[in-house]
Amino acid sequence: MTLEIKTAGIEPIRQTFANISRRFGEKPASRYQEATYDVQGEANFHYRPLWEQEKQLNDKSRTVIEMADWYSFRDPRQFYYGAYVQHRARMQEGAENNYAFFEKRDLAAKLSDELKACVTRFLLPLRHVEQTANLNHMFAADYGYGTALTQAQLFAGMDRLGMAQYLSRIGLLLDGNSAEALAQAKEYWMTDPAWQGLRALCEETLVTKDWFELFTAQSLVLDTLLHDVIYRQLDAWLVTNDGRDLGLLTEFMQECHKDLGRWSDSVFKVAANESEANRQQLLQWTEKWRGKAADALSPLVRDMLGDDALQEALIALDTRIAKAGISKK
Amino acid sequence: MSKVYLALQDNDVSRYIVEAIEEDNPSASIQHMPAMIRIENEDRLVIRRETVEDKLGRDWDVQELHLNLITLGGNVDEDEDQLTLCWKG
């Protein structure tokens, strides 16, 4: 037997805001659409910014990438503030459980001194890299154009801050909350020759003016390489060298990177498909920063994992560049 | 032939499931009712995991359909990648 449900329907006069229905048609809109499209102010500013009088407050010309519609960068994760916060709260809950488990079982005591030294030298200084990444995403959120992209940049910036904080907590777990490991890691970051190339590269990104170039350097080039080296290869090395339990503590970063990758992949794909000029520009940037990053990382990766590790990471990077449609392979 | 149908609660997740069904079943009719969305089609309706994931922007388990499902009509054939409704005559 089938059940017929009879109802009296009342049609709403408007399904959504006028600007949303102009874009997507007169039908119920998602929260993401209503919270994102056309949110950024475009007209009727009284003054130009005093700190850059040749440009508008929100100005498309702060990057050489050109888009017919800057709202083409739809976030595949559809994160507006509420969705993003809920999603990350769930991830954080998982991470906190892992950290609590690690502490409760005193797993740090099971790690050999050599392994702790290795983590202090190769994993902990990464928190300074994450701090840079946070600033770089914030820069793109400030100077970028269109809420679709700038809000996602802001969320990415907060993710990087979260990763930096979790890395700091790994240090505190290893040194019994004395912060010695963190001080030691800072020393490596400032003076260890292996890290200096990457530190110089990080500083260079901080003074890069074109926000889309900066985003390409950070999200496409640096993050892909670091993710492959640290969270895949170093992770595998830790597993084979009795450091398996550390995987509990880096799970959050792995998840986060995967999530950010899904979003940034889509951004580069849209930008490269928009026009040949964009594609050429992105290709030029990726080649430039790929070269810089390879030079900067090579001493570090050689000390960390041997001679072939960087090559593997570069292959992963090239795959990603090709997948975004930037290089024609 | 008779129709297979599916009724989902009208909420933010269902919206994307409905979009995915529309894409995979061009001939399906979608009726928006108060708090409910009813989808009908002649003979067959298919819900593909990949399409829904694409619309939702996250991983989606076909079993999650039941969180928003009110009722359905038709013989169900489901695995990890799709759920199909049809009448086996």
Coordinates of C-alpha atoms in Angstrom, one line a residue:
Chain A
M1 CA 0.0 0.0 0.0
T2 CA 1.3 3.4 -0.8
L3 CA 0.7 6.4 1.4
E4 CA -0.4 9.7 -0.3
I5 CA 0.4 12.8 1.7
K6 CA -1.9 15.7 0.9
T7 CA -0.7 19.2 1.7
A8 CA -1.7 22.7 0.9
G9 CA 1.3 24.5 -0.5
I10 CA 1.8 28.2 -0.4
E11 CA 4.3 29.5 -2.9
P12 CA 6.7 32.2 -1.5
I13 CA 6.8 35.4 -3.7
R14 CA 10.6 35.4 -3.7
Q15 CA 12.8 32.3 -3.3
T16 CA 15.9 34.3 -2.5
F17 CA 17.7 37.7 -2.8
A18 CA 17.5 39.4 -6.2
N19 CA 21.2 39.2 -6.9
I20 CA 21.2 35.5 -6.2
S21 CA 18.2 34.8 -8.4
R22 CA 19.9 36.8 -11.2
R23 CA 22.9 34.5 -11.0
F24 CA 21.2 31.1 -10.4
G25 CA 17.5 31.6 -11.4
E26 CA 14.5 32.0 -9.2
K27 CA 14.8 28.9 -7.0
P28 CA 15.6 28.2 -3.4
A29 CA 19.3 29.2 -2.9
S30 CA 21.8 27.5 -0.6
R31 CA 23.2 29.2 2.5
Y32 CA 26.6 29.2 0.8
Q33 CA 25.2 31.1 -2.2
E34 CA 23.4 33.7 -0.1
A35 CA 26.4 34.3 2.2
T36 CA 29.0 34.5 -0.6
Y37 CA 27.9 35.9 -4.0
D38 CA 28.1 39.7 -4.4
V39 CA 28.8 40.3 -0.7
Q40 CA 31.9 42.4 -1.3
G41 CA 31.2 46.1 -1.8
E42 CA 31.8 47.2 -5.4
A43 CA 30.5 50.7 -5.7
N44 CA 29.7 54.0 -3.9
F45 CA 32.9 54.3 -1.9
H46 CA 33.4 57.9 -0.8
Y47 CA 37.2 58.0 -0.8
R48 CA 40.1 56.1 -2.2
P49 CA 42.3 54.4 0.5
L50 CA 44.8 56.9 1.8
W51 CA 47.5 54.2 1.8
E52 CA 47.2 53.5 -1.9
Q53 CA 45.5 56.3 -3.6
E54 CA 46.0 55.1 -7.2
K55 CA 43.6 52.1 -6.4
Q56 CA 40.1 51.5 -5.2
L57 CA 39.6 49.9 -1.8
N58 CA 38.6 46.7 -3.4
D59 CA 40.6 46.6 -6.7
K60 CA 40.8 43.9 -9.3
S61 CA 44.2 45.3 -10.5
R62 CA 46.1 44.1 -7.4
T63 CA 46.9 40.9 -9.4
V64 CA 47.7 40.5 -13.0
I65 CA 45.3 37.6 -13.3
E66 CA 42.1 38.7 -15.0
M67 CA 38.7 37.3 -14.5
A68 CA 35.4 38.2 -16.2
D69 CA 33.7 37.3 -13.0
W70 CA 35.7 36.9 -9.7
Y71 CA 32.8 34.9 -8.3
S72 CA 33.6 32.0 -10.6
F73 CA 35.8 30.7 -7.8
R74 CA 33.1 28.7 -6.1
D75 CA 34.5 26.8 -3.1
P76 CA 33.7 23.1 -3.8
R77 CA 33.5 22.7 0.0
Q78 CA 30.9 25.4 0.1
F79 CA 32.3 26.9 3.3
Y80 CA 30.7 30.1 4.6
Y81 CA 31.5 31.0 8.1
G82 CA 28.9 28.7 9.8
A83 CA 29.7 25.6 7.7
Y84 CA 33.5 26.2 8.1
V85 CA 33.4 26.5 11.8
Q86 CA 31.2 23.5 12.3
H87 CA 33.4 21.4 10.0
R88 CA 36.6 22.4 11.8
A89 CA 35.1 22.0 15.2
R90 CA 34.5 18.3 14.3
M91 CA 38.0 17.9 13.1
Q92 CA 39.4 19.6 16.2
E93 CA 37.3 17.3 18.4
G94 CA 39.0 14.3 16.7
A95 CA 42.4 15.9 17.1
E96 CA 41.9 16.6 20.8
N97 CA 40.9 13.0 21.4
N98 CA 44.1 11.9 19.8
Y99 CA 46.2 14.3 21.8
A100 CA 44.4 13.2 25.0
F101 CA 45.0 9.5 24.2
F102 CA 48.7 10.2 23.5
E103 CA 49.1 12.0 26.9
K104 CA 47.0 9.5 28.9
R105 CA 49.1 6.6 27.7
D106 CA 52.3 8.6 28.1
L107 CA 53.3 7.6 24.6
A108 CA 56.0 10.3 24.5
A109 CA 58.0 8.2 27.0
K110 CA 58.1 5.4 24.5
L111 CA 60.0 7.5 21.9
S112 CA 63.7 7.2 21.8
D113 CA 65.9 10.2 22.3
E114 CA 67.2 10.0 18.7
L115 CA 63.6 10.1 17.4
K116 CA 62.7 13.1 19.6
A117 CA 65.8 14.9 18.4
C118 CA 64.8 14.1 14.8
V119 CA 61.2 15.5 15.4
T120 CA 62.7 18.6 17.1
R121 CA 64.9 19.3 14.2
F122 CA 62.7 18.4 11.2
L123 CA 59.0 18.7 12.3
L124 CA 58.8 21.4 15.0
P125 CA 60.5 24.3 13.0
L126 CA 57.6 23.8 10.6
R127 CA 55.5 25.9 12.9
H128 CA 57.3 28.9 11.7
V129 CA 56.5 27.9 8.1
E130 CA 52.9 27.6 9.0
Q131 CA 52.9 31.0 10.6
T132 CA 54.2 32.4 7.3
A133 CA 51.5 30.5 5.5
N134 CA 48.9 32.1 7.8
L135 CA 50.2 35.6 7.0
N136 CA 50.2 34.8 3.2
H137 CA 46.6 33.6 3.2
M138 CA 45.6 36.6 5.3
F139 CA 47.3 38.9 2.7
A140 CA 45.2 37.3 -0.1
A141 CA 42.1 37.7 2.0
D142 CA 42.9 41.4 2.4
Y143 CA 43.9 42.3 -1.1
G144 CA 42.0 39.6 -3.1
Y145 CA 38.8 40.3 -5.0
G146 CA 35.4 38.7 -4.5
T147 CA 34.0 37.1 -1.4
A148 CA 34.1 33.7 -2.9
L149 CA 37.8 33.7 -2.9
T150 CA 38.6 36.0 0.0
Q151 CA 36.5 34.2 2.6
A152 CA 38.1 30.9 1.6
Q153 CA 41.5 32.5 2.0
L154 CA 40.6 33.7 5.5
F155 CA 39.5 30.2 6.5
A156 CA 42.7 28.8 5.0
G157 CA 44.7 31.3 7.1
M158 CA 43.0 30.1 10.2
D159 CA 43.7 26.5 9.3
R160 CA 47.4 27.3 9.1
L161 CA 47.3 28.9 12.5
G162 CA 45.7 25.8 13.9
M163 CA 48.4 23.6 12.3
A164 CA 51.1 25.8 13.8
Q165 CA 49.5 25.5 17.2
Y166 CA 49.2 21.7 17.0
L167 CA 52.9 21.5 16.0
S168 CA 53.7 23.6 19.1
R169 CA 51.7 21.2 21.2
I170 CA 53.7 18.3 19.8
G171 CA 56.8 20.0 21.1
L172 CA 55.3 20.5 24.5
L173 CA 54.3 16.8 24.6
L174 CA 57.9 15.8 23.9
D175 CA 59.6 18.0 26.4
G176 CA 57.1 17.6 29.2
N177 CA 55.7 21.1 28.9
S178 CA 59.0 22.8 29.5
A179 CA 59.1 24.4 26.1
E180 CA 62.7 23.4 25.7
A181 CA 62.0 21.5 22.5
L182 CA 60.3 24.6 21.0
A183 CA 63.2 26.8 21.9
Q184 CA 65.5 24.3 20.4
A185 CA 63.4 24.1 17.2
K186 CA 63.5 27.9 17.0
E187 CA 67.3 27.8 17.2
Y188 CA 67.3 25.3 14.3
W189 CA 65.0 27.6 12.3
M190 CA 67.3 30.6 12.9
T191 CA 70.7 29.0 12.6
D192 CA 70.7 25.4 11.2
P193 CA 72.0 25.6 7.6
A194 CA 69.5 23.0 6.5
W195 CA 66.6 25.3 7.3
Q196 CA 68.0 28.6 6.0
G197 CA 67.0 28.2 2.4
L198 CA 63.4 27.6 3.4
R199 CA 63.5 30.5 5.9
A200 CA 64.7 32.8 3.2
L201 CA 62.0 31.6 0.8
C202 CA 59.3 32.2 3.5
E203 CA 60.6 35.7 4.0
E204 CA 60.5 36.2 0.2
T205 CA 56.9 35.2 0.0
L206 CA 56.1 37.7 2.8
V207 CA 57.1 40.6 0.5
T208 CA 55.5 39.3 -2.7
K209 CA 53.0 41.9 -3.8
D210 CA 50.8 40.2 -6.3
W211 CA 48.4 38.2 -4.1
F212 CA 47.6 35.6 -6.8
E213 CA 51.2 34.9 -7.3
L214 CA 51.7 34.6 -3.6
F215 CA 48.7 32.2 -3.4
T216 CA 50.3 30.1 -6.2
A217 CA 53.7 30.1 -4.5
Q218 CA 52.1 29.1 -1.2
S219 CA 49.3 26.8 -1.9
L220 CA 50.4 25.1 -5.1
V221 CA 54.2 25.0 -4.9
L222 CA 55.3 25.1 -1.2
D223 CA 52.4 23.3 0.3
T224 CA 52.4 20.5 -2.2
L225 CA 56.1 19.9 -1.7
L226 CA 56.0 20.2 2.1
H227 CA 53.0 18.0 2.4
D228 CA 54.6 15.3 0.4
V229 CA 57.9 15.5 2.2
I230 CA 56.7 15.9 5.8
Y231 CA 53.3 14.3 6.0
R232 CA 53.9 11.4 3.5
Q233 CA 57.6 10.6 3.4
L234 CA 58.7 11.7 6.9
D235 CA 55.5 10.1 8.2
A236 CA 56.4 6.8 6.6
W237 CA 60.0 7.1 8.0
L238 CA 58.6 7.6 11.5
V239 CA 56.4 4.5 11.1
T240 CA 59.4 2.3 10.3
N241 CA 61.5 3.9 13.1
D242 CA 59.3 3.3 16.0
G243 CA 57.6 6.7 15.9
R244 CA 54.2 5.3 14.7
D245 CA 52.4 7.0 17.6
L246 CA 53.3 10.4 16.3
G247 CA 50.8 9.8 13.5
L248 CA 48.1 10.4 16.1
L249 CA 49.4 14.0 16.4
T250 CA 49.8 14.8 12.8
E251 CA 46.4 13.4 11.6
F252 CA 44.8 16.9 11.8
M253 CA 47.4 18.4 9.5
Q254 CA 47.0 15.6 7.0
E255 CA 43.2 16.1 6.9
C256 CA 43.5 19.8 6.7
H257 CA 46.0 19.7 3.8
K258 CA 43.7 17.3 1.9
D259 CA 40.8 19.7 2.5
L260 CA 42.8 22.8 1.4
G261 CA 44.1 21.0 -1.6
R262 CA 40.5 20.3 -2.8
W263 CA 39.7 23.9 -2.7
S264 CA 43.0 25.4 -4.1
D265 CA 42.9 22.8 -6.9
S266 CA 39.6 24.2 -8.0
V267 CA 40.8 27.8 -7.8
F268 CA 43.8 27.1 -10.1
K269 CA 41.7 25.1 -12.5
V270 CA 39.1 27.9 -12.9
A271 CA 41.8 30.6 -13.2
A272 CA 43.8 28.6 -15.8
N273 CA 40.7 27.8 -17.8
E274 CA 39.6 31.4 -17.9
S275 CA 42.0 32.5 -20.6
E276 CA 45.3 31.6 -22.2
A277 CA 47.0 34.7 -20.7
N278 CA 46.1 33.5 -17.2
R279 CA 47.4 30.0 -18.0
Q280 CA 50.7 31.4 -19.2
Q281 CA 51.0 33.6 -16.2
L282 CA 50.3 30.8 -13.8
L283 CA 52.7 28.6 -15.7
Q284 CA 55.4 31.3 -15.4
W285 CA 54.8 31.6 -11.6
T286 CA 54.8 27.9 -10.9
E287 CA 58.0 27.5 -12.8
K288 CA 59.6 30.4 -11.0
W289 CA 58.6 29.2 -7.5
R290 CA 59.2 25.6 -8.3
G291 CA 62.8 26.4 -9.0
K292 CA 63.2 28.5 -5.9
A293 CA 61.4 26.0 -3.6
A294 CA 63.5 23.1 -5.0
D295 CA 66.7 25.0 -4.2
A296 CA 65.5 26.1 -0.8
L297 CA 64.3 22.7 0.2
S298 CA 67.1 20.5 -1.1
P299 CA 69.6 20.8 1.9
L300 CA 66.7 20.3 4.3
V301 CA 65.2 17.3 2.6
R302 CA 68.6 15.7 2.0
D303 CA 69.4 15.8 5.8
M304 CA 65.9 14.6 6.6
L305 CA 65.3 11.8 4.1
G306 CA 68.2 11.3 1.8
D307 CA 68.8 12.2 -1.9
D308 CA 65.7 11.0 -3.7
A309 CA 63.0 12.4 -1.4
L310 CA 62.8 15.8 -3.0
Q311 CA 62.6 14.3 -6.5
E312 CA 59.5 12.4 -5.4
A313 CA 57.9 15.5 -4.0
L314 CA 58.6 17.4 -7.2
I315 CA 56.9 14.7 -9.2
A316 CA 53.9 15.0 -7.0
L317 CA 54.0 18.8 -7.6
D318 CA 54.2 18.4 -11.4
T319 CA 51.2 16.1 -11.3
R320 CA 49.2 18.7 -9.5
I321 CA 50.2 21.5 -11.8
A322 CA 49.2 19.3 -14.8
K323 CA 45.9 18.4 -13.1
A324 CA 45.0 22.0 -12.6
G325 CA 45.4 22.5 -16.4
I326 CA 48.3 25.0 -16.0
S327 CA 50.9 22.9 -17.9
K328 CA 49.9 21.1 -21.1
K329 CA 51.1 17.6 -20.6
Chain B
M1 CA 4.5 1.6 -16.5
S2 CA 4.2 2.9 -13.0
K3 CA 6.4 5.5 -11.3
V4 CA 9.1 5.2 -8.8
Y5 CA 9.3 8.0 -6.3
L6 CA 11.3 9.3 -3.4
A7 CA 10.5 11.9 -0.8
L8 CA 13.2 13.8 1.1
Q9 CA 13.0 16.3 3.9
D10 CA 13.5 19.8 2.6
N11 CA 16.8 20.9 4.1
D12 CA 20.3 22.0 3.1
V13 CA 21.7 18.6 2.5
S14 CA 18.7 17.3 0.5
R15 CA 19.0 20.2 -1.8
Y16 CA 22.3 18.9 -3.2
I17 CA 21.0 15.3 -3.3
V18 CA 18.1 16.6 -5.4
E19 CA 20.5 18.5 -7.7
A20 CA 22.5 15.4 -8.2
I21 CA 19.3 13.3 -8.9
E22 CA 18.2 16.0 -11.4
E23 CA 21.5 15.7 -13.2
D24 CA 21.5 11.9 -13.4
N25 CA 17.8 11.6 -14.2
P26 CA 16.9 14.3 -16.7
S27 CA 13.3 13.1 -17.0
A28 CA 12.5 13.1 -13.3
S29 CA 9.9 15.5 -12.0
I30 CA 10.7 17.4 -8.8
Q31 CA 7.9 18.7 -6.6
H32 CA 8.7 21.1 -3.8
M33 CA 6.1 20.7 -1.1
P34 CA 6.1 22.2 2.4
A35 CA 9.1 20.7 4.2
M36 CA 9.4 17.9 1.6
I37 CA 10.7 17.4 -1.8
R38 CA 9.1 14.6 -3.9
I39 CA 10.9 13.2 -6.9
E40 CA 9.2 10.9 -9.4
N41 CA 10.3 9.2 -12.5
E42 CA 8.9 6.6 -14.9
D43 CA 10.5 3.2 -14.2
R44 CA 13.9 4.2 -12.7
L45 CA 15.6 6.7 -10.4
V46 CA 19.3 6.5 -9.8
I47 CA 21.3 8.3 -7.1
R48 CA 25.0 8.2 -7.7
R49 CA 27.5 8.8 -4.9
E50 CA 30.0 10.6 -7.2
T51 CA 27.5 13.1 -8.4
V52 CA 26.2 13.9 -4.9
E53 CA 29.8 14.3 -3.6
D54 CA 30.4 16.7 -6.4
K55 CA 27.4 18.8 -5.4
L56 CA 28.0 18.6 -1.7
G57 CA 31.8 19.1 -1.9
R58 CA 32.6 16.4 0.6
D59 CA 32.6 12.6 0.9
W60 CA 29.2 11.1 1.0
D61 CA 28.1 7.7 2.1
V62 CA 25.1 6.4 0.2
Q63 CA 23.6 5.3 3.6
E64 CA 23.5 9.0 4.6
L65 CA 20.5 9.2 2.3
H66 CA 18.4 7.7 5.0
L67 CA 19.1 10.7 7.3
N68 CA 16.9 12.9 5.0
L69 CA 14.6 10.2 3.5
I70 CA 10.9 10.3 4.3
T71 CA 9.6 7.5 2.0
L72 CA 10.3 5.8 -1.3
G73 CA 8.5 3.6 -3.7
G74 CA 10.2 1.0 -5.9
N75 CA 12.5 -2.0 -5.6
V76 CA 15.8 -0.8 -4.1
D77 CA 19.1 -1.9 -5.5
E78 CA 22.0 -0.3 -3.7
D79 CA 25.7 -0.7 -3.3
E80 CA 28.5 1.7 -2.2
D81 CA 28.4 3.8 -5.3
Q82 CA 24.7 4.2 -6.2
L83 CA 21.1 3.6 -5.2
T84 CA 18.6 2.6 -7.9
L85 CA 14.8 2.5 -7.6
C86 CA 12.9 0.5 -10.2
W87 CA 9.9 -1.8 -10.5
K88 CA 10.9 -5.4 -11.2
G89 CA 7.9 -6.7 -13.1

